[in-house]
mmCIF file of C-alpha atoms in Angstrom:
data_model
loop_
_atom_site.group_PDB
_atom_site.id
_atom_site.type_symbol
_atom_site.label_atom_id
_atom_site.label_comp_id
_atom_site.label_asym_id
_atom_site.label_seq_id
_atom_site.Cartn_x
_atom_site.Cartn_y
_atom_site.Cartn_z
ATOM 1 C CA MET A 1 0.000 0.000 0.000
ATOM 2 C CA SER A 2 2.952 2.322 0.604
ATOM 3 C CA SER A 3 4.464 1.706 -2.848
ATOM 4 C CA THR A 4 1.488 0.773 -5.060
ATOM 5 C CA ASN A 5 0.002 3.726 -6.918
ATOM 6 C CA ARG A 6 -3.664 4.536 -6.587
ATOM 7 C CA PRO A 7 -5.620 3.802 -9.794
ATOM 8 C CA GLY A 8 -5.279 6.765 -12.134
ATOM 9 C CA HIS A 9 -2.790 8.599 -9.900
ATOM 10 C CA SER A 10 0.979 8.933 -9.678
ATOM 11 C CA TYR A 11 1.164 8.492 -5.901
ATOM 12 C CA SER A 12 0.585 5.524 -3.603
ATOM 13 C CA TYR A 13 -2.369 4.614 -1.395
ATOM 14 C CA THR A 14 -0.453 6.173 1.516
ATOM 15 C CA ASN A 15 0.288 9.385 -0.427
ATOM 16 C CA ASN A 16 3.889 8.203 -0.901
ATOM 17 C CA TRP A 17 4.467 7.737 2.805
ATOM 18 C CA PRO A 18 7.010 6.764 4.002
ATOM 19 C CA TYR A 19 9.503 8.696 1.887
ATOM 20 C CA ASP A 20 11.599 6.230 -0.145
ATOM 21 C CA LEU A 21 13.222 7.120 -3.466
ATOM 22 C CA GLU A 22 13.921 3.481 -4.369
ATOM 23 C CA ALA A 23 10.237 2.668 -4.008
ATOM 24 C CA GLY A 24 9.283 5.742 -6.018
ATOM 25 C CA ASN A 25 7.873 7.501 -2.978
ATOM 26 C CA VAL A 26 8.597 11.205 -3.242
ATOM 27 C CA MET A 27 6.810 14.037 -1.479
ATOM 28 C CA THR A 28 3.667 15.052 -3.373
ATOM 29 C CA PRO A 29 2.541 18.659 -3.986
ATOM 30 C CA LYS A 30 -0.545 17.998 -1.828
ATOM 31 C CA THR A 31 1.695 16.965 1.044
ATOM 32 C CA MET A 32 3.604 20.236 0.849
ATOM 33 C CA THR A 33 0.376 22.227 0.575
ATOM 34 C CA TRP A 34 -1.323 20.632 3.561
ATOM 35 C CA THR A 35 1.842 20.788 5.638
ATOM 36 C CA GLY A 36 1.841 24.546 5.178
ATOM 37 C CA ILE A 37 -1.903 24.718 5.911
ATOM 38 C CA SER A 38 -1.501 22.684 9.106
ATOM 39 C CA VAL A 39 1.301 24.940 10.385
ATOM 40 C CA ALA A 40 -0.767 28.038 9.587
ATOM 41 C CA LEU A 41 -3.776 26.539 11.378
ATOM 42 C CA LEU A 42 -1.593 25.778 14.391
ATOM 43 C CA VAL A 43 -0.395 29.375 14.718
ATOM 44 C CA MET A 44 -3.863 30.768 14.060
ATOM 45 C CA GLY A 45 -5.510 28.213 16.352
ATOM 46 C CA VAL A 46 -3.242 29.086 19.270
ATOM 47 C CA ALA A 47 -3.978 32.785 18.802
ATOM 48 C CA ILE A 48 -7.759 32.276 18.572
ATOM 49 C CA ALA A 49 -7.882 29.909 21.548
ATOM 50 C CA ILE A 50 -5.924 32.272 23.796
ATOM 51 C CA TRP A 51 -8.004 35.257 22.610
ATOM 52 C CA VAL A 52 -11.301 33.428 23.320
ATOM 53 C CA GLN A 53 -10.011 32.287 26.716
ATOM 54 C CA LYS A 54 -9.094 35.825 27.758
ATOM 55 C CA LYS A 55 -12.124 37.451 26.092
ATOM 56 C CA TYR A 56 -14.702 35.262 27.841
ATOM 57 C CA ASN A 57 -12.659 34.546 30.969
ATOM 58 C CA PHE A 58 -12.489 30.756 30.582
ATOM 59 C CA GLU A 59 -10.168 30.385 33.556
ATOM 60 C CA SER A 60 -10.415 28.644 36.898
ATOM 61 C CA LYS A 61 -10.598 31.390 39.496
ATOM 62 C CA ALA A 62 -8.814 30.909 42.799
ATOM 63 C CA GLN A 63 -11.077 30.244 45.770
ATOM 64 C CA TYR A 64 -8.727 32.296 47.959
ATOM 65 C CA GLN A 65 -9.382 36.030 47.742
ATOM 66 C CA LYS A 66 -7.741 38.961 49.476
ATOM 67 C CA ASP A 67 -9.165 39.743 52.931
ATOM 68 C CA VAL A 68 -11.390 36.618 52.771
ATOM 69 C CA PRO A 69 -10.854 33.811 55.295
ATOM 70 C CA ILE A 70 -9.221 30.716 53.842
ATOM 71 C CA ILE A 71 -11.657 27.812 53.374
ATOM 72 C CA GLU A 72 -10.075 24.618 54.628
ATOM 73 C CA PRO A 73 -10.675 21.422 52.588
ATOM 74 C CA ASP A 74 -13.164 18.970 54.046
ATOM 75 C CA THR A 75 -11.441 16.498 56.329
ATOM 76 C CA LEU A 76 -13.020 13.081 55.881
ATOM 77 C CA PRO A 77 -11.616 9.849 57.365
ATOM 78 C CA ILE A 78 -9.944 7.384 54.997
ATOM 79 C CA THR A 79 -12.486 4.653 54.273
ATOM 80 C CA THR A 80 -12.004 0.922 53.674
ATOM 81 C CA SER A 81 -12.415 1.188 49.895
ATOM 82 C CA GLN A 82 -9.977 4.108 49.720
ATOM 83 C CA ARG A 83 -7.395 2.186 51.714
ATOM 84 C CA LYS A 84 -7.769 -0.809 49.389
ATOM 85 C CA THR A 85 -6.972 1.290 46.323
ATOM 86 C CA ALA A 86 -3.342 1.047 47.472
ATOM 87 C CA MET A 87 -3.384 -2.407 45.846
ATOM 88 C CA TYR A 88 -4.232 -0.820 42.488
ATOM 89 C CA PHE A 89 -1.369 1.652 42.637
ATOM 90 C CA ALA A 90 1.034 -1.081 43.780
ATOM 91 C CA LEU A 91 -0.085 -3.059 40.721
ATOM 92 C CA VAL A 92 0.546 0.002 38.550
ATOM 93 C CA MET A 93 4.136 0.215 39.784
ATOM 94 C CA VAL A 94 4.725 -3.488 39.124
ATOM 95 C CA LEU A 95 3.291 -3.315 35.599
ATOM 96 C CA PHE A 96 5.282 -0.166 34.859
ATOM 97 C CA LEU A 97 8.493 -1.816 36.091
ATOM 98 C CA VAL A 98 7.888 -4.918 33.960
ATOM 99 C CA GLN A 99 7.212 -2.702 30.932
ATOM 100 C CA ILE A 100 10.569 -0.940 31.452
ATOM 101 C CA LEU A 101 12.406 -4.265 31.795
ATOM 102 C CA LEU A 102 10.810 -5.535 28.574
ATOM 103 C CA GLY A 103 11.995 -2.395 26.830
ATOM 104 C CA GLU A 104 15.519 -3.106 28.062
ATOM 105 C CA LEU A 105 15.209 -6.703 26.848
ATOM 106 C CA MET A 106 14.177 -5.554 23.367
ATOM 107 C CA ALA A 107 17.121 -3.146 23.288
ATOM 108 C CA HIS A 108 19.449 -6.131 23.795
ATOM 109 C CA TYR A 109 17.615 -8.092 21.082
ATOM 110 C CA TYR A 110 18.184 -5.211 18.669
ATOM 111 C CA VAL A 111 21.924 -5.096 19.400
ATOM 112 C CA GLU A 112 23.003 -8.666 20.097
ATOM 113 C CA ASN A 113 19.891 -10.853 19.558
ATOM 114 C CA THR A 114 20.485 -12.242 23.055
ATOM 115 C CA PHE A 115 20.561 -10.951 26.624
ATOM 116 C CA PHE A 116 24.226 -10.744 27.652
ATOM 117 C CA GLY A 117 24.797 -13.935 25.651
ATOM 118 C CA ILE A 118 21.803 -15.741 27.182
ATOM 119 C CA ALA A 119 19.395 -16.970 24.469
ATOM 120 C CA LEU A 120 16.272 -15.581 26.094
ATOM 121 C CA GLN A 121 14.695 -15.127 22.650
ATOM 122 C CA ASN A 122 13.960 -18.868 22.723
ATOM 123 C CA ILE A 123 11.780 -18.308 25.800
ATOM 124 C CA TRP A 124 10.595 -14.739 25.256
ATOM 125 C CA PRO A 125 10.672 -14.049 21.494
ATOM 126 C CA PHE A 126 11.022 -10.471 20.322
ATOM 127 C CA ASN A 127 7.392 -10.338 19.146
ATOM 128 C CA LEU A 128 6.214 -11.418 22.596
ATOM 129 C CA ALA A 129 8.364 -8.817 24.382
ATOM 130 C CA HIS A 130 7.025 -6.180 21.984
ATOM 131 C CA SER A 131 3.406 -7.251 22.558
ATOM 132 C CA TRP A 132 3.779 -7.271 26.331
ATOM 133 C CA HIS A 133 5.618 -3.941 26.283
ATOM 134 C CA LEU A 134 2.754 -2.221 24.444
ATOM 135 C CA GLN A 135 -0.037 -4.056 26.256
ATOM 136 C CA LEU A 136 1.261 -3.242 29.714
ATOM 137 C CA VAL A 137 1.063 0.506 29.119
ATOM 138 C CA ILE A 138 -2.654 0.089 28.366
ATOM 139 C CA PHE A 139 -3.104 -1.954 31.532
ATOM 140 C CA TRP A 140 -1.231 0.278 33.978
ATOM 141 C CA VAL A 141 -2.709 3.526 32.655
ATOM 142 C CA ALA A 142 -6.228 2.064 32.825
ATOM 143 C CA THR A 143 -5.562 0.764 36.343
ATOM 144 C CA THR A 144 -4.546 4.228 37.548
ATOM 145 C CA TRP A 145 -7.868 5.687 36.421
ATOM 146 C CA LEU A 146 -9.835 2.814 37.938
ATOM 147 C CA GLY A 147 -8.066 3.292 41.267
ATOM 148 C CA ALA A 148 -8.463 7.080 41.168
ATOM 149 C CA GLY A 149 -12.175 6.802 40.400
ATOM 150 C CA ILE A 150 -12.725 4.382 43.257
ATOM 151 C CA TYR A 151 -10.800 6.589 45.687
ATOM 152 C CA ILE A 152 -12.921 9.693 45.141
ATOM 153 C CA VAL A 153 -16.322 7.943 45.472
ATOM 154 C CA PRO A 154 -16.489 8.415 49.283
ATOM 155 C CA ARG A 155 -15.465 12.070 48.880
ATOM 156 C CA VAL A 156 -18.196 12.635 46.316
ATOM 157 C CA LEU A 157 -20.847 10.906 48.453
ATOM 158 C CA ARG A 158 -19.362 12.135 51.763
ATOM 159 C CA ARG A 159 -19.583 8.585 53.111
ATOM 160 C CA GLU A 160 -18.629 5.015 52.225
ATOM 161 C CA PRO A 161 -21.180 3.089 50.081
ATOM 162 C CA VAL A 162 -22.296 -0.150 51.709
ATOM 163 C CA ARG A 163 -19.932 -3.095 51.012
ATOM 164 C CA GLN A 164 -17.896 -1.000 48.586
ATOM 165 C CA GLY A 165 -14.713 -2.640 49.840
ATOM 166 C CA ILE A 166 -15.894 -6.066 48.622
ATOM 167 C CA LEU A 167 -16.441 -4.716 45.100
ATOM 168 C CA VAL A 168 -12.980 -3.126 45.198
ATOM 169 C CA ASP A 169 -11.476 -6.568 45.905
ATOM 170 C CA VAL A 170 -13.524 -8.233 43.154
ATOM 171 C CA LEU A 171 -12.449 -5.662 40.571
ATOM 172 C CA PHE A 172 -8.801 -5.907 41.611
ATOM 173 C CA TRP A 173 -8.629 -9.678 41.205
ATOM 174 C CA ALA A 174 -10.561 -9.417 37.950
ATOM 175 C CA LEU A 175 -7.824 -7.085 36.672
ATOM 176 C CA ILE A 176 -5.135 -9.534 37.837
ATOM 177 C CA PHE A 177 -6.937 -12.337 35.970
ATOM 178 C CA VAL A 178 -7.258 -10.312 32.750
ATOM 179 C CA VAL A 179 -3.651 -9.079 32.817
ATOM 180 C CA GLY A 180 -2.145 -12.468 33.698
ATOM 181 C CA GLY A 181 -4.436 -14.513 31.457
ATOM 182 C CA SER A 182 -4.000 -12.327 28.397
ATOM 183 C CA MET A 183 -0.203 -12.227 28.762
ATOM 184 C CA LEU A 184 -0.088 -16.012 29.162
ATOM 185 C CA GLY A 185 -2.273 -16.453 26.078
ATOM 186 C CA GLU A 186 -0.008 -14.174 24.043
ATOM 187 C CA TRP A 187 3.025 -16.122 25.239
ATOM 188 C CA LEU A 188 1.538 -19.499 24.255
ATOM 189 C CA THR A 189 0.513 -18.133 20.861
ATOM 190 C CA ASP A 190 3.977 -16.807 20.035
ATOM 191 C CA LEU A 191 5.558 -20.115 21.095
ATOM 192 C CA GLY A 192 3.197 -21.985 18.778
ATOM 193 C CA VAL A 193 1.485 -23.853 21.629
ATOM 194 C CA LEU A 194 -1.909 -22.167 21.309
ATOM 195 C CA ASN A 195 -3.015 -22.557 17.690
ATOM 196 C CA LYS A 196 -6.734 -23.264 17.963
ATOM 197 C CA ASN A 197 -8.904 -20.360 19.162
ATOM 198 C CA TRP A 198 -5.827 -18.108 19.219
ATOM 199 C CA TRP A 199 -7.991 -15.066 18.492
ATOM 200 C CA LEU A 200 -10.100 -15.767 21.600
ATOM 201 C CA PHE A 201 -7.436 -16.542 24.201
ATOM 202 C CA GLY A 202 -4.100 -15.768 22.551
ATOM 203 C CA ASN A 203 -2.451 -12.970 20.619
ATOM 204 C CA GLY A 204 -4.918 -11.130 18.390
ATOM 205 C CA GLY A 205 -2.026 -9.665 16.408
ATOM 206 C CA TRP A 206 -3.145 -6.028 16.332
ATOM 207 C CA GLU A 207 -0.699 -3.582 17.890
ATOM 208 C CA TYR A 208 -2.016 -2.289 21.253
ATOM 209 C CA LEU A 209 -4.890 -4.796 20.945
ATOM 210 C CA GLU A 210 -2.866 -7.986 21.237
ATOM 211 C CA LEU A 211 -5.088 -9.521 23.919
ATOM 212 C CA GLY A 212 -7.635 -12.024 22.590
ATOM 213 C CA LYS A 213 -11.362 -11.381 22.340
ATOM 214 C CA PHE A 214 -12.139 -13.323 25.532
ATOM 215 C CA TRP A 215 -9.849 -11.061 27.543
ATOM 216 C CA GLN A 216 -11.244 -7.960 25.846
ATOM 217 C CA TYR A 217 -14.766 -8.962 26.901
ATOM 218 C CA LEU A 218 -13.575 -9.509 30.476
ATOM 219 C CA LEU A 219 -11.813 -6.133 30.512
ATOM 220 C CA ILE A 220 -15.015 -4.431 29.340
ATOM 221 C CA ALA A 221 -16.970 -6.296 32.044
ATOM 222 C CA ALA A 222 -14.437 -5.149 34.660
ATOM 223 C CA MET A 223 -14.803 -1.523 33.542
ATOM 224 C CA VAL A 224 -18.612 -1.847 33.647
ATOM 225 C CA LEU A 225 -18.267 -3.081 37.255
ATOM 226 C CA TRP A 226 -16.149 0.026 37.889
ATOM 227 C CA ILE A 227 -18.987 2.204 36.552
ATOM 228 C CA VAL A 228 -21.418 0.443 38.916
ATOM 229 C CA MET A 229 -19.081 1.211 41.812
ATOM 230 C CA LEU A 230 -18.952 4.865 40.795
ATOM 231 C CA MET A 231 -22.755 4.979 40.395
ATOM 232 C CA ARG A 232 -23.204 4.008 44.028
ATOM 233 C CA GLY A 233 -21.598 7.256 45.057
ATOM 234 C CA PHE A 234 -22.070 9.555 42.080
ATOM 235 C CA VAL A 235 -25.795 9.099 41.380
ATOM 236 C CA PRO A 236 -26.942 10.035 44.932
ATOM 237 C CA ALA A 237 -24.587 13.029 44.803
ATOM 238 C CA MET A 238 -26.017 14.071 41.423
ATOM 239 C CA ARG A 239 -29.541 14.077 42.890
ATOM 240 C CA ARG A 240 -28.698 16.599 45.579
ATOM 241 C CA LYS A 241 -30.480 19.951 45.301
ATOM 242 C CA ASP A 242 -28.408 21.948 47.763
ATOM 243 C CA ASN A 243 -25.567 22.776 45.362
ATOM 244 C CA GLN A 244 -26.486 22.673 41.662
ATOM 245 C CA SER A 245 -23.036 23.747 40.473
ATOM 246 C CA ARG A 246 -21.292 20.941 42.346
ATOM 247 C CA THR A 247 -23.914 18.511 41.004
ATOM 248 C CA ARG A 248 -23.075 19.544 37.433
ATOM 249 C CA LEU A 249 -19.378 18.977 38.097
ATOM 250 C CA VAL A 250 -20.042 15.479 39.465
ATOM 251 C CA THR A 251 -22.252 14.762 36.436
ATOM 252 C CA MET A 252 -19.439 15.767 34.075
ATOM 253 C CA LEU A 253 -17.058 13.471 35.935
ATOM 254 C CA PHE A 254 -19.515 10.563 35.788
ATOM 255 C CA LEU A 255 -20.120 11.002 32.043
ATOM 256 C CA GLY A 256 -16.356 11.094 31.488
ATOM 257 C CA ALA A 257 -16.061 7.816 33.408
ATOM 258 C CA ILE A 258 -18.839 6.159 31.349
ATOM 259 C CA ALA A 259 -16.963 7.041 28.159
ATOM 260 C CA VAL A 260 -13.980 4.918 29.295
ATOM 261 C CA PRO A 261 -15.644 1.475 28.828
ATOM 262 C CA ALA A 262 -17.969 2.783 26.086
ATOM 263 C CA PHE A 263 -15.185 3.738 23.675
ATOM 264 C CA TYR A 264 -13.182 0.578 24.399
ATOM 265 C CA CYS A 265 -16.115 -1.398 22.967
ATOM 266 C CA ALA A 266 -14.799 -0.406 19.515
ATOM 267 C CA SER A 267 -12.289 -3.242 19.954
ATOM 268 C CA ILE A 268 -14.991 -5.916 19.665
ATOM 269 C CA PHE A 269 -15.684 -4.979 16.033
ATOM 270 C CA ILE A 270 -12.300 -6.396 14.956
ATOM 271 C CA MET A 271 -12.628 -10.085 14.087
ATOM 272 C CA PRO A 272 -10.148 -12.559 12.515
ATOM 273 C CA ASP A 273 -11.778 -12.220 9.097
ATOM 274 C CA SER A 274 -12.064 -8.407 9.199
ATOM 275 C CA HIS A 275 -10.501 -6.564 6.279
ATOM 276 C CA VAL A 276 -7.354 -4.661 7.176
ATOM 277 C CA THR A 277 -8.917 -1.279 6.372
ATOM 278 C CA PHE A 278 -11.978 -2.012 8.538
ATOM 279 C CA ALA A 279 -9.940 -3.430 11.434
ATOM 280 C CA ASP A 280 -7.347 -0.664 11.392
ATOM 281 C CA TYR A 281 -10.087 1.975 11.506
ATOM 282 C CA TRP A 282 -11.502 0.586 14.749
ATOM 283 C CA ARG A 283 -8.023 -0.050 16.147
ATOM 284 C CA TRP A 284 -7.295 3.674 15.972
ATOM 285 C CA TRP A 285 -10.482 4.297 17.921
ATOM 286 C CA ILE A 286 -8.684 2.511 20.756
ATOM 287 C CA VAL A 287 -5.176 3.889 20.310
ATOM 288 C CA HIS A 288 -6.132 7.487 19.494
ATOM 289 C CA LEU A 289 -9.688 8.182 20.676
ATOM 290 C CA TRP A 290 -9.703 5.950 23.772
ATOM 291 C CA VAL A 291 -6.144 6.267 25.103
ATOM 292 C CA GLU A 292 -5.305 9.759 23.824
ATOM 293 C CA GLY A 293 -8.822 11.248 23.870
ATOM 294 C CA ILE A 294 -11.180 9.741 26.435
ATOM 295 C CA PHE A 295 -8.447 9.204 29.028
ATOM 296 C CA GLU A 296 -7.390 12.837 28.619
ATOM 297 C CA ALA A 297 -10.986 14.053 28.898
ATOM 298 C CA PHE A 298 -11.455 12.065 32.117
ATOM 299 C CA ALA A 299 -8.138 13.402 33.435
ATOM 300 C CA VAL A 300 -9.111 17.017 32.681
ATOM 301 C CA ILE A 301 -12.468 16.674 34.454
ATOM 302 C CA LEU A 302 -10.926 14.805 37.397
ATOM 303 C CA THR A 303 -8.290 17.532 37.796
ATOM 304 C CA GLY A 304 -11.022 20.180 37.865
ATOM 305 C CA TRP A 305 -13.033 18.226 40.427
ATOM 306 C CA LEU A 306 -9.969 17.785 42.668
ATOM 307 C CA LEU A 307 -9.207 21.519 42.561
ATOM 308 C CA VAL A 308 -12.765 22.277 43.656
ATOM 309 C CA ASP A 309 -12.740 19.545 46.299
ATOM 310 C CA MET A 310 -9.536 20.965 47.783
ATOM 311 C CA LYS A 311 -11.172 24.426 47.864
ATOM 312 C CA LEU A 312 -8.538 25.830 45.510
ATOM 313 C CA THR A 313 -10.846 27.056 42.713
ATOM 314 C CA THR A 314 -14.486 28.131 42.457
ATOM 315 C CA ILE A 315 -17.007 25.676 41.039
ATOM 316 C CA LYS A 316 -18.578 27.852 38.346
ATOM 317 C CA SER A 317 -15.274 29.082 36.920
ATOM 318 C CA THR A 318 -13.895 25.537 36.897
ATOM 319 C CA ILE A 319 -16.935 24.205 35.003
ATOM 320 C CA ARG A 320 -16.569 26.961 32.392
ATOM 321 C CA ALA A 321 -12.865 26.193 32.023
ATOM 322 C CA LEU A 322 -13.572 22.465 31.701
ATOM 323 C CA TYR A 323 -16.105 22.981 28.912
ATOM 324 C CA PHE A 324 -13.617 25.145 27.053
ATOM 325 C CA GLN A 325 -10.810 22.599 27.444
ATOM 326 C CA LEU A 326 -13.001 19.645 26.428
ATOM 327 C CA ILE A 327 -14.114 21.484 23.274
ATOM 328 C CA LEU A 328 -10.470 22.045 22.339
ATOM 329 C CA LEU A 329 -9.459 18.491 23.250
ATOM 330 C CA LEU A 330 -12.220 16.548 21.504
ATOM 331 C CA GLY A 331 -12.798 19.115 18.773
ATOM 332 C CA SER A 332 -9.250 18.647 17.529
ATOM 333 C CA GLY A 333 -8.586 15.065 18.626
ATOM 334 C CA VAL A 334 -11.594 13.354 17.016
ATOM 335 C CA VAL A 335 -10.907 14.680 13.507
ATOM 336 C CA GLY A 336 -7.164 14.411 14.175
ATOM 337 C CA THR A 337 -7.527 10.613 14.233
ATOM 338 C CA GLY A 338 -7.383 10.853 10.440
ATOM 339 C CA HIS A 339 -3.608 11.259 10.498
ATOM 340 C CA HIS A 340 -3.447 7.497 11.216
ATOM 341 C CA TYR A 341 -5.447 6.515 8.140
ATOM 342 C CA PHE A 342 -2.423 5.664 5.998
ATOM 343 C CA TRP A 343 -3.252 2.011 5.424
ATOM 344 C CA MET A 344 -6.940 2.252 4.514
ATOM 345 C CA GLY A 345 -6.647 3.504 0.953
ATOM 346 C CA ASP A 346 -9.253 6.143 1.745
ATOM 347 C CA HIS A 347 -9.482 9.569 0.185
ATOM 348 C CA SER A 348 -6.408 11.683 0.853
ATOM 349 C CA LEU A 349 -8.686 14.405 2.247
ATOM 350 C CA TRP A 350 -8.848 12.503 5.545
ATOM 351 C CA LEU A 351 -5.066 12.466 5.819
ATOM 352 C CA ALA A 352 -5.011 16.217 5.188
ATOM 353 C CA LEU A 353 -7.739 16.942 7.753
ATOM 354 C CA GLY A 354 -6.151 14.546 10.209
ATOM 355 C CA ALA A 355 -2.771 16.239 9.890
ATOM 356 C CA SER A 356 -4.266 19.731 10.247
ATOM 357 C CA PHE A 357 -6.380 18.916 13.293
ATOM 358 C CA SER A 358 -3.521 16.929 14.858
ATOM 359 C CA ALA A 359 -1.427 20.081 14.694
ATOM 360 C CA LEU A 360 -4.231 21.873 16.542
ATOM 361 C CA GLU A 361 -4.104 19.347 19.399
ATOM 362 C CA ILE A 362 -1.164 21.275 20.875
ATOM 363 C CA VAL A 363 -3.565 24.203 21.411
ATOM 364 C CA LEU A 364 -5.003 22.465 24.495
ATOM 365 C CA PRO A 365 -1.918 22.524 26.750
ATOM 366 C CA LEU A 366 -1.112 26.037 25.542
ATOM 367 C CA SER A 367 -4.487 27.485 26.463
ATOM 368 C CA VAL A 368 -5.769 25.583 29.496
ATOM 369 C CA GLY A 369 -7.458 27.546 32.241
ATOM 370 C CA SER A 370 -5.029 29.015 34.724
ATOM 371 C CA LEU A 371 -4.993 29.150 38.499
ATOM 372 C CA HIS A 372 -4.592 32.716 39.666
ATOM 373 C CA PRO A 373 -2.032 33.676 42.329
ATOM 374 C CA LEU A 374 -3.255 33.328 45.849
ATOM 375 C CA PRO A 375 -3.439 36.904 47.175
ATOM 376 C CA GLY A 376 -2.852 37.330 50.850
ATOM 377 C CA LEU A 377 -0.683 34.218 51.118
ATOM 378 C CA PRO A 378 3.062 34.619 51.715
ATOM 379 C CA GLY A 379 5.385 33.470 49.011
ATOM 380 C CA HIS A 380 2.707 32.965 46.363
ATOM 381 C CA VAL A 381 3.975 32.223 42.844
ATOM 382 C CA PRO A 382 2.983 33.550 39.412
ATOM 383 C CA GLN A 383 0.086 31.988 37.534
ATOM 384 C CA LEU A 384 0.302 28.224 37.251
ATOM 385 C CA PRO A 385 -1.448 26.074 34.612
ATOM 386 C CA VAL A 386 -4.350 24.025 35.943
#
């Protein structure tokens, strides 16, 4: 696809990407044109976003004001479910460490095809180390959000939901089962032991979606259980009438959490007999929209909620800032997925739009709402990004 010309055209299905003179892949005029357009949109987008932010005051205002008594954060006792989330973050550290070690192992494979002369490639082939290395980042990042969501439930509800600790244990061991089972299945597939039903229990073969369909279904079920755990604290808090602004903030956080398992469901559309263009389209829903979009949206909302919960920013200003940031994030990121559509043979317009909107994705960190200095406090610092 990267060297075969499109019918009736002088450039390949991937618009001559990657650049390779021997394959006849040279930069096309359209590539130059849209590169210039994307850079111009980036500069213009940054200017417009900052102007809109300042014009309409889309910033999180500090709760602390001059000559106003400081509001101390609510002091609530650590509950059983919150204490048990330590297991999740311990698991995150273990998975992160293993991912680093696998990266080191692959570095040795690149250089010497062994590990200090030990033929570990006979036990852990390069493809397996690569699959585990990519899969573990999905697992540990997802686990951090699951643990964070569980931890804040008692703070949202202002008490511990009944038997919440039991559900925390069930979800934790479900994660252990999915992580361990999927990695074992990928190992057996790469060693040639698991040949029948490989796509269910073994290595599915798609980068970042190596785990088989059975493990994907279990991961979705685990995330649905997570949503149920959040519902037990979030829904009663959303029904409160005493503070409508705080209710809206909790609702935003809950909707962001629902999007986490919802968008991962795109993975179930990829089957063994799916055409490469169809499968790769849905795969980028996971890699780009789920990991780089939905996770970021949840992180932005969670950060806003934490600032309000710690009495650092006002609720109304934080909600306004969150809406502004989510528009920038999803408005650029959703269309920006098109910059991955090299292997689908689709119209080159999607590559152009994807490249242009991907350039705009940098607008978000450049124009996020800012936390004002804390007047009246000694040693306060200049404005910090939220």
